[in-house]
Amino acid sequence: MAAKPSTRERILQASLELFNTQGERNITTNHIASHLGISPGNLYYHFRNKPTIVAELFTEFEGKMEVFFTLPEQAAVNLEDKARYLESLLDILWQYRFMHQGLEYLLESDPELAGRYRQFSQRSLCNTQKIYLAFAEAGILQLNAQQAETLSINVWIVLSSWMQFLTTTQGAQLSLSEQLLRRGIYQILVLEEGYVVPAYREAVTSLCNRLYVPLEDITC
Amino acid sequence: MAAKPSTRERILQASLELFNTQGERNITTNHIASHLGISPGNLYYHFRNKPTIVAELFTEFEGKMEVFFTLPEQAAVNLEDKARYLESLLDILWQYRFMHQGLEYLLESDPELAGRYRQFSQRSLCNTQKIYLAFAEAGILQLNAQQAETLSINVWIVLSSWMQFLTTTQGAQLSLSEQLLRRGIYQILVLEEGYVVPAYREAVTSLCNRLYVPLEDITC
């Protein structure tokens, strides 16, 4: 049997849930304490204020994301791995979705978090470039350093903005259904499609077509 | 000599400036009135509350954007037009940048605006698809309806998130310099590069290379 989560852990879990469902800016430490049925004093014993809770959740988020932004050591990466890898990234972005809802406001009010986020995104962009260049060396993609940088930026933007795109253009209060997750993976794989060498092009196109899910609301 | 702007017009201009520089959520109608040196009562005579001001600014934004999302009637579109067209779109997004700063929060607190934004983005996506399909008919791009839809979504996401990308990964309080604007156009043109027919490929690549500006902070 799993150990009962500590109060500290319960505070983090409840905060994440409340931030995700009601928006970080609408939630105070009093809401969190009241949701858990603990006193504000007990909460302050573990976290001295809300930014400390946000910072800790960011550390969790960053740790989970970085696993996927690290170049696998001499692993034979295939296309199915790639789809699963993107699925995991989108899933983590969904679990910590409050981070990218009103990201600019969140960072504006917390300069320390802004600095950490900047470093995290720069490191992720840099690692993504390395992954693409490794694919190029393995003869799967054909791109140079500048193209790898450009592609990484577009992938980063689509990945981190996919949920905002769905909420604002497809209607609010969506859950990230399996379908919409797949469509996000598709949108990102398509970005790489133009750089795939001829020998792999058919496999990539066939994978893309399997992931394609129509978005009803934007059909003309 | 241009006519002196009306009080109504001055309220809109001041609101836009304050929303852009200090964040919409940090600005009240009292801030706007005080900034203009008018009484709150005078402001309320023109706009009954802040959402009415935001709605009016959105109408302006939408009107300016839609000019560029409309298929030009039988105009011979060339690549230079395209770069200028993207520059204008990014420029309008910059002029009304408060809209896409904390967009989810803004729409969450204003269901009517959320509905208008959803329709606007769906219409823009639909018009972008039509533009790409017209390029395909003109023999400049090679893509089918599904690819045009996919490309439109990625273009929309990169276009509307470009400023957030710069603020959160390159450091806050940026002005959209000519350099960073050009880089945004480059990032979007590259999305289309894979669909350009061979006869136009060299011209597109050469245009892309002229627009490329390195982003120092993400160089590995």
Short mmCIF file of N, CA and C in Angstrom, two decimals, chain B residues 101-159:
data_model
loop_
_atom_site.label_atom_id
_atom_site.label_comp_id
_atom_site.label_asym_id
_atom_site.label_seq_id
_atom_site.Cartn_x
_atom_site.Cartn_y
_atom_site.Cartn_z
N GLN B 101 -1.97 38.90 -24.35
CA GLN B 101 -1.27 38.71 -23.07
C GLN B 101 -2.31 38.23 -22.07
N GLY B 102 -2.20 37.01 -21.62
CA GLY B 102 -3.22 36.49 -20.72
C GLY B 102 -4.57 36.37 -21.40
N LEU B 103 -4.54 35.95 -22.67
CA LEU B 103 -5.78 35.83 -23.47
C LEU B 103 -6.83 34.95 -22.78
N GLU B 104 -6.38 33.81 -22.24
CA GLU B 104 -7.36 32.90 -21.61
C GLU B 104 -8.08 33.56 -20.44
N TYR B 105 -7.35 34.32 -19.62
CA TYR B 105 -7.98 35.01 -18.49
C TYR B 105 -8.96 36.07 -18.99
N LEU B 106 -8.51 36.82 -20.00
CA LEU B 106 -9.35 37.89 -20.55
C LEU B 106 -10.68 37.31 -21.04
N LEU B 107 -10.61 36.19 -21.77
CA LEU B 107 -11.83 35.60 -22.35
C LEU B 107 -12.67 34.90 -21.30
N GLU B 108 -12.00 34.32 -20.31
CA GLU B 108 -12.71 33.60 -19.24
C GLU B 108 -13.63 34.55 -18.48
N SER B 109 -13.17 35.80 -18.30
CA SER B 109 -13.96 36.73 -17.49
C SER B 109 -14.97 37.50 -18.35
N ASP B 110 -15.04 37.20 -19.64
CA ASP B 110 -15.92 37.95 -20.52
C ASP B 110 -16.47 37.02 -21.62
N PRO B 111 -17.54 36.27 -21.29
CA PRO B 111 -18.05 35.25 -22.22
C PRO B 111 -18.44 35.82 -23.58
N GLU B 112 -18.92 37.05 -23.61
CA GLU B 112 -19.31 37.61 -24.90
C GLU B 112 -18.07 37.82 -25.78
N LEU B 113 -17.01 38.38 -25.17
CA LEU B 113 -15.76 38.56 -25.89
C LEU B 113 -15.19 37.20 -26.33
N ALA B 114 -15.33 36.20 -25.45
CA ALA B 114 -14.84 34.86 -25.78
C ALA B 114 -15.51 34.34 -27.04
N GLY B 115 -16.82 34.55 -27.14
CA GLY B 115 -17.56 34.11 -28.32
C GLY B 115 -17.10 34.86 -29.57
N ARG B 116 -16.89 36.17 -29.42
CA ARG B 116 -16.44 36.96 -30.57
C ARG B 116 -15.04 36.54 -31.00
N TYR B 117 -14.15 36.29 -30.01
CA TYR B 117 -12.79 35.88 -30.34
C TYR B 117 -12.79 34.54 -31.08
N ARG B 118 -13.65 33.63 -30.60
CA ARG B 118 -13.72 32.29 -31.21
C ARG B 118 -14.15 32.41 -32.67
N GLN B 119 -15.16 33.22 -32.92
CA GLN B 119 -15.63 33.40 -34.30
C GLN B 119 -14.56 34.06 -35.16
N PHE B 120 -13.90 35.05 -34.59
CA PHE B 120 -12.84 35.75 -35.32
C PHE B 120 -11.71 34.79 -35.69
N SER B 121 -11.27 33.98 -34.75
CA SER B 121 -10.14 33.09 -35.04
C SER B 121 -10.56 32.00 -36.03
N GLN B 122 -11.79 31.51 -35.91
CA GLN B 122 -12.25 30.49 -36.85
C GLN B 122 -12.35 31.07 -38.27
N ARG B 123 -12.85 32.31 -38.34
CA ARG B 123 -12.96 32.97 -39.65
C ARG B 123 -11.56 33.19 -40.23
N SER B 124 -10.63 33.62 -39.38
CA SER B 124 -9.27 33.87 -39.86
C SER B 124 -8.62 32.58 -40.34
N LEU B 125 -8.81 31.49 -39.60
CA LEU B 125 -8.24 30.20 -39.99
C LEU B 125 -8.83 29.76 -41.33
N CYS B 126 -10.11 29.96 -41.46
CA CYS B 126 -10.80 29.56 -42.68
C CYS B 126 -10.30 30.39 -43.87
N ASN B 127 -10.15 31.69 -43.67
CA ASN B 127 -9.66 32.55 -44.75
C ASN B 127 -8.21 32.24 -45.11
N THR B 128 -7.41 31.91 -44.11
CA THR B 128 -6.02 31.54 -44.38
C THR B 128 -5.96 30.29 -45.26
N GLN B 129 -6.82 29.33 -44.94
CA GLN B 129 -6.89 28.11 -45.77
C GLN B 129 -7.22 28.46 -47.22
N LYS B 130 -8.18 29.36 -47.39
CA LYS B 130 -8.58 29.75 -48.75
C LYS B 130 -7.42 30.42 -49.48
N ILE B 131 -6.66 31.24 -48.76
CA ILE B 131 -5.50 31.90 -49.37
C ILE B 131 -4.48 30.85 -49.82
N TYR B 132 -4.20 29.86 -48.95
CA TYR B 132 -3.24 28.82 -49.32
C TYR B 132 -3.73 27.99 -50.51
N LEU B 133 -5.02 27.70 -50.53
CA LEU B 133 -5.55 26.92 -51.65
C LEU B 133 -5.50 27.73 -52.95
N ALA B 134 -5.65 29.05 -52.84
CA ALA B 134 -5.52 29.90 -54.03
C ALA B 134 -4.07 29.88 -54.53
N PHE B 135 -3.10 29.88 -53.60
CA PHE B 135 -1.69 29.75 -53.99
C PHE B 135 -1.44 28.41 -54.67
N ALA B 136 -2.14 27.37 -54.20
CA ALA B 136 -1.99 26.05 -54.81
C ALA B 136 -2.56 26.08 -56.23
N GLU B 137 -3.73 26.70 -56.39
CA GLU B 137 -4.33 26.79 -57.73
C GLU B 137 -3.45 27.59 -58.68
N ALA B 138 -2.78 28.61 -58.12
CA ALA B 138 -1.88 29.43 -58.94
C ALA B 138 -0.56 28.72 -59.23
N GLY B 139 -0.40 27.50 -58.69
CA GLY B 139 0.79 26.72 -58.99
C GLY B 139 2.04 27.16 -58.23
N ILE B 140 1.85 27.87 -57.12
CA ILE B 140 3.01 28.31 -56.32
C ILE B 140 3.25 27.35 -55.16
N LEU B 141 2.17 26.91 -54.52
CA LEU B 141 2.28 25.91 -53.46
C LEU B 141 1.67 24.60 -53.96
N GLN B 142 2.12 23.50 -53.36
CA GLN B 142 1.53 22.21 -53.67
C GLN B 142 0.99 21.63 -52.37
N LEU B 143 -0.31 21.79 -52.15
CA LEU B 143 -0.93 21.20 -50.95
C LEU B 143 -2.41 20.94 -51.18
N ASN B 144 -2.93 19.98 -50.40
CA ASN B 144 -4.35 19.67 -50.49
C ASN B 144 -5.11 20.36 -49.35
N ALA B 145 -6.41 20.16 -49.28
CA ALA B 145 -7.24 20.87 -48.30
C ALA B 145 -6.81 20.57 -46.87
N GLN B 146 -6.49 19.30 -46.58
CA GLN B 146 -6.08 18.94 -45.22
C GLN B 146 -4.76 19.63 -44.85
N GLN B 147 -3.83 19.64 -45.80
CA GLN B 147 -2.54 20.31 -45.53
C GLN B 147 -2.72 21.82 -45.35
N ALA B 148 -3.64 22.40 -46.12
CA ALA B 148 -3.90 23.84 -45.98
C ALA B 148 -4.47 24.14 -44.60
N GLU B 149 -5.33 23.26 -44.10
CA GLU B 149 -5.92 23.44 -42.77
C GLU B 149 -4.84 23.35 -41.69
N THR B 150 -4.01 22.30 -41.80
CA THR B 150 -2.94 22.08 -40.84
C THR B 150 -1.96 23.26 -40.81
N LEU B 151 -1.56 23.69 -41.99
CA LEU B 151 -0.63 24.81 -42.11
C LEU B 151 -1.24 26.07 -41.51
N SER B 152 -2.52 26.33 -41.80
CA SER B 152 -3.19 27.52 -41.27
C SER B 152 -3.18 27.54 -39.75
N ILE B 153 -3.40 26.38 -39.14
CA ILE B 153 -3.42 26.31 -37.67
C ILE B 153 -2.03 26.63 -37.12
N ASN B 154 -0.99 26.03 -37.71
CA ASN B 154 0.36 26.30 -37.21
C ASN B 154 0.75 27.77 -37.42
N VAL B 155 0.37 28.31 -38.56
CA VAL B 155 0.65 29.73 -38.83
C VAL B 155 -0.07 30.60 -37.81
N TRP B 156 -1.34 30.29 -37.56
CA TRP B 156 -2.13 31.06 -36.59
C TRP B 156 -1.49 31.02 -35.20
N ILE B 157 -1.06 29.84 -34.78
CA ILE B 157 -0.47 29.69 -33.45
C ILE B 157 0.84 30.46 -33.35
N VAL B 158 1.71 30.33 -34.34
CA VAL B 158 3.01 31.02 -34.29
C VAL B 158 2.80 32.54 -34.35
N LEU B 159 1.90 32.96 -35.24
CA LEU B 159 1.61 34.40 -35.40
C LEU B 159 1.09 34.98 -34.08
#
